[in-house]
Amino acid sequence: LEGKLTPQDVCSEEHQTLALEAARQGIVLLKNSRGYLPLSKTQTKSLAVIGPNANKGLTLLGNYFGPPCNIITPLQGLQKYVANTLYYPGCEDVACISNNLFGEALENANKVDTVVVVV
C-alpha cells in the first residue's frame, strides 16, 4: 500500500479519531512541578512561540507518514488558543549553526506572559 494511499483513505472521521487518541496516549509529560501546563486560556494573555519547527507541518510528521489530512502546526494550534501569539524562529533550522536570530527571540520572550519552545 505504500504510495497508494490517498487522503480519502486516511482522512475519514474514524481514522482521525483513532490518530487523535493515539497521540493523546503517546504524549508523556516528564515534569510539571510548577503547574505551567495546561496553559490557561484566561491567564495566558500573551505567548511567544520560539523554534524553527513551530510552523513546519511536514517536518513534524517525520519521515514515515501517509498523505497528510489537515496539518495544524504547533504555532497554528497555539494561535487558536491564545489570540496574542507571536512567532520567532530563533534559529534557521534545528542544527542552529548561526545565532543571528537569537536576539529577536530573546528580546520578545521577555515581553510575553508565556514562552513555548518547539525544536
mmCIF file of C-alpha atoms in Angstrom:
data_model
loop_
_atom_site.group_PDB
_atom_site.id
_atom_site.type_symbol
_atom_site.label_atom_id
_atom_site.label_comp_id
_atom_site.label_asym_id
_atom_site.label_seq_id
_atom_site.Cartn_x
_atom_site.Cartn_y
_atom_site.Cartn_z
ATOM 1 C CA LEU A 1 0.000 0.000 0.000
ATOM 2 C CA GLU A 2 2.968 2.335 0.308
ATOM 3 C CA GLY A 3 2.487 5.246 -2.048
ATOM 4 C CA LYS A 4 -1.031 4.169 -2.959
ATOM 5 C CA LEU A 5 -2.973 5.653 -0.044
ATOM 6 C CA THR A 6 -4.858 8.861 -0.705
ATOM 7 C CA PRO A 7 -6.287 11.438 1.710
ATOM 8 C CA GLN A 8 -9.683 9.786 1.191
ATOM 9 C CA ASP A 9 -8.221 6.564 2.606
ATOM 10 C CA VAL A 10 -6.752 8.075 5.759
ATOM 11 C CA CYS A 11 -8.718 11.259 6.460
ATOM 12 C CA SER A 12 -12.015 9.686 7.467
ATOM 13 C CA GLU A 13 -13.538 10.724 10.777
ATOM 14 C CA GLU A 14 -12.859 7.238 12.148
ATOM 15 C CA HIS A 15 -9.160 7.419 11.258
ATOM 16 C CA GLN A 16 -8.831 10.967 12.572
ATOM 17 C CA THR A 17 -10.392 9.936 15.895
ATOM 18 C CA LEU A 18 -8.014 6.977 16.147
ATOM 19 C CA ALA A 19 -4.991 9.179 15.337
ATOM 20 C CA LEU A 20 -6.027 11.720 17.977
ATOM 21 C CA GLU A 21 -6.431 9.007 20.607
ATOM 22 C CA ALA A 22 -3.036 7.505 19.709
ATOM 23 C CA ALA A 23 -1.430 10.939 20.024
ATOM 24 C CA ARG A 24 -3.101 11.553 23.391
ATOM 25 C CA GLN A 25 -1.901 8.216 24.728
ATOM 26 C CA GLY A 26 1.600 8.763 23.362
ATOM 27 C CA ILE A 27 2.209 12.135 24.993
ATOM 28 C CA VAL A 28 4.481 11.995 28.013
ATOM 29 C CA LEU A 29 4.925 14.955 30.339
ATOM 30 C CA LEU A 30 8.174 14.377 32.190
ATOM 31 C CA LYS A 31 7.847 17.148 34.738
ATOM 32 C CA ASN A 32 5.340 19.899 35.527
ATOM 33 C CA SER A 33 6.324 20.763 39.098
ATOM 34 C CA ARG A 34 5.348 24.425 38.771
ATOM 35 C CA GLY A 35 1.997 23.627 37.175
ATOM 36 C CA TYR A 36 2.526 25.608 33.980
ATOM 37 C CA LEU A 37 0.588 23.069 31.952
ATOM 38 C CA PRO A 38 -2.023 23.023 30.716
ATOM 39 C CA LEU A 39 -1.863 26.643 29.589
ATOM 40 C CA SER A 40 -4.719 28.688 30.984
ATOM 41 C CA LYS A 41 -6.868 30.395 28.349
ATOM 42 C CA THR A 42 -7.868 33.045 30.856
ATOM 43 C CA GLN A 43 -4.472 33.722 32.425
ATOM 44 C CA THR A 44 -2.277 33.490 29.315
ATOM 45 C CA LYS A 45 -2.632 36.938 27.762
ATOM 46 C CA SER A 46 0.443 36.836 25.506
ATOM 47 C CA LEU A 47 2.518 33.996 24.162
ATOM 48 C CA ALA A 48 5.775 33.701 22.232
ATOM 49 C CA VAL A 49 6.366 30.545 20.237
ATOM 50 C CA ILE A 50 10.058 30.062 19.548
ATOM 51 C CA GLY A 51 11.718 27.396 17.451
ATOM 52 C CA PRO A 52 12.473 26.574 13.852
ATOM 53 C CA ASN A 53 9.893 23.783 13.607
ATOM 54 C CA ALA A 54 6.963 25.558 15.236
ATOM 55 C CA ASN A 55 5.393 26.328 11.876
ATOM 56 C CA LYS A 56 6.704 23.481 9.688
ATOM 57 C CA GLY A 57 3.937 20.927 9.448
ATOM 58 C CA LEU A 58 5.616 18.426 7.147
ATOM 59 C CA THR A 59 8.805 18.422 9.220
ATOM 60 C CA LEU A 60 6.820 17.453 12.308
ATOM 61 C CA LEU A 61 5.303 14.451 10.528
ATOM 62 C CA GLY A 62 8.693 12.757 10.454
ATOM 63 C CA ASN A 63 9.946 10.623 7.607
ATOM 64 C CA TYR A 64 7.262 7.933 7.557
ATOM 65 C CA PHE A 65 3.720 9.150 7.078
ATOM 66 C CA GLY A 66 0.793 8.798 4.738
ATOM 67 C CA PRO A 67 -0.865 11.624 2.882
ATOM 68 C CA PRO A 68 -1.446 14.456 5.357
ATOM 69 C CA CYS A 69 -5.042 15.367 6.121
ATOM 70 C CA ASN A 70 -5.267 18.679 7.890
ATOM 71 C CA ILE A 71 -1.895 19.640 9.290
ATOM 72 C CA ILE A 72 -2.051 22.084 12.171
ATOM 73 C CA THR A 73 1.370 23.219 13.283
ATOM 74 C CA PRO A 74 2.101 23.917 16.945
ATOM 75 C CA LEU A 75 2.116 27.632 16.096
ATOM 76 C CA GLN A 76 -1.293 27.475 14.409
ATOM 77 C CA GLY A 77 -2.778 25.500 17.292
ATOM 78 C CA LEU A 78 -1.428 27.916 19.879
ATOM 79 C CA GLN A 79 -2.645 30.924 17.861
ATOM 80 C CA LYS A 80 -6.163 29.496 18.082
ATOM 81 C CA TYR A 81 -5.747 29.038 21.838
ATOM 82 C CA VAL A 82 -4.113 32.402 22.703
ATOM 83 C CA ALA A 83 -5.052 35.333 20.466
ATOM 84 C CA ASN A 84 -1.888 37.331 21.191
ATOM 85 C CA THR A 85 0.625 34.734 19.974
ATOM 86 C CA LEU A 86 3.871 35.834 18.343
ATOM 87 C CA TYR A 87 6.398 33.661 16.485
ATOM 88 C CA TYR A 88 10.180 33.905 16.417
ATOM 89 C CA PRO A 89 12.160 31.042 14.861
ATOM 90 C CA GLY A 90 15.282 31.652 16.971
ATOM 91 C CA CYS A 91 17.264 29.514 14.505
ATOM 92 C CA GLU A 92 17.068 28.882 10.787
ATOM 93 C CA ASP A 93 16.794 25.115 11.382
ATOM 94 C CA VAL A 94 17.277 22.588 14.171
ATOM 95 C CA ALA A 95 21.040 22.426 13.586
ATOM 96 C CA CYS A 96 21.079 26.073 14.725
ATOM 97 C CA ILE A 97 24.526 26.772 13.315
ATOM 98 C CA SER A 98 24.041 30.530 13.468
ATOM 99 C CA ASN A 99 22.790 32.596 16.389
ATOM 100 C CA ASN A 100 21.736 35.574 14.251
ATOM 101 C CA LEU A 101 18.047 35.049 15.167
ATOM 102 C CA PHE A 102 18.632 34.611 18.916
ATOM 103 C CA GLY A 103 18.423 38.306 19.770
ATOM 104 C CA GLU A 104 14.936 38.853 18.393
ATOM 105 C CA ALA A 105 13.644 35.678 20.054
ATOM 106 C CA LEU A 106 15.182 36.506 23.440
ATOM 107 C CA GLU A 107 14.089 40.131 23.368
ATOM 108 C CA ASN A 108 10.492 39.228 22.625
ATOM 109 C CA ALA A 109 10.422 36.274 25.024
ATOM 110 C CA ASN A 110 10.879 38.795 27.817
ATOM 111 C CA LYS A 111 7.798 40.755 26.694
ATOM 112 C CA VAL A 112 5.186 37.989 26.984
ATOM 113 C CA ASP A 113 3.480 36.017 29.750
ATOM 114 C CA THR A 114 4.464 32.596 28.438
ATOM 115 C CA VAL A 115 7.027 31.102 26.059
ATOM 116 C CA VAL A 116 6.678 27.793 24.226
ATOM 117 C CA VAL A 117 9.783 26.371 22.531
ATOM 118 C CA VAL A 118 9.376 23.970 19.594
ATOM 119 C CA VAL A 119 12.541 22.343 18.231
#
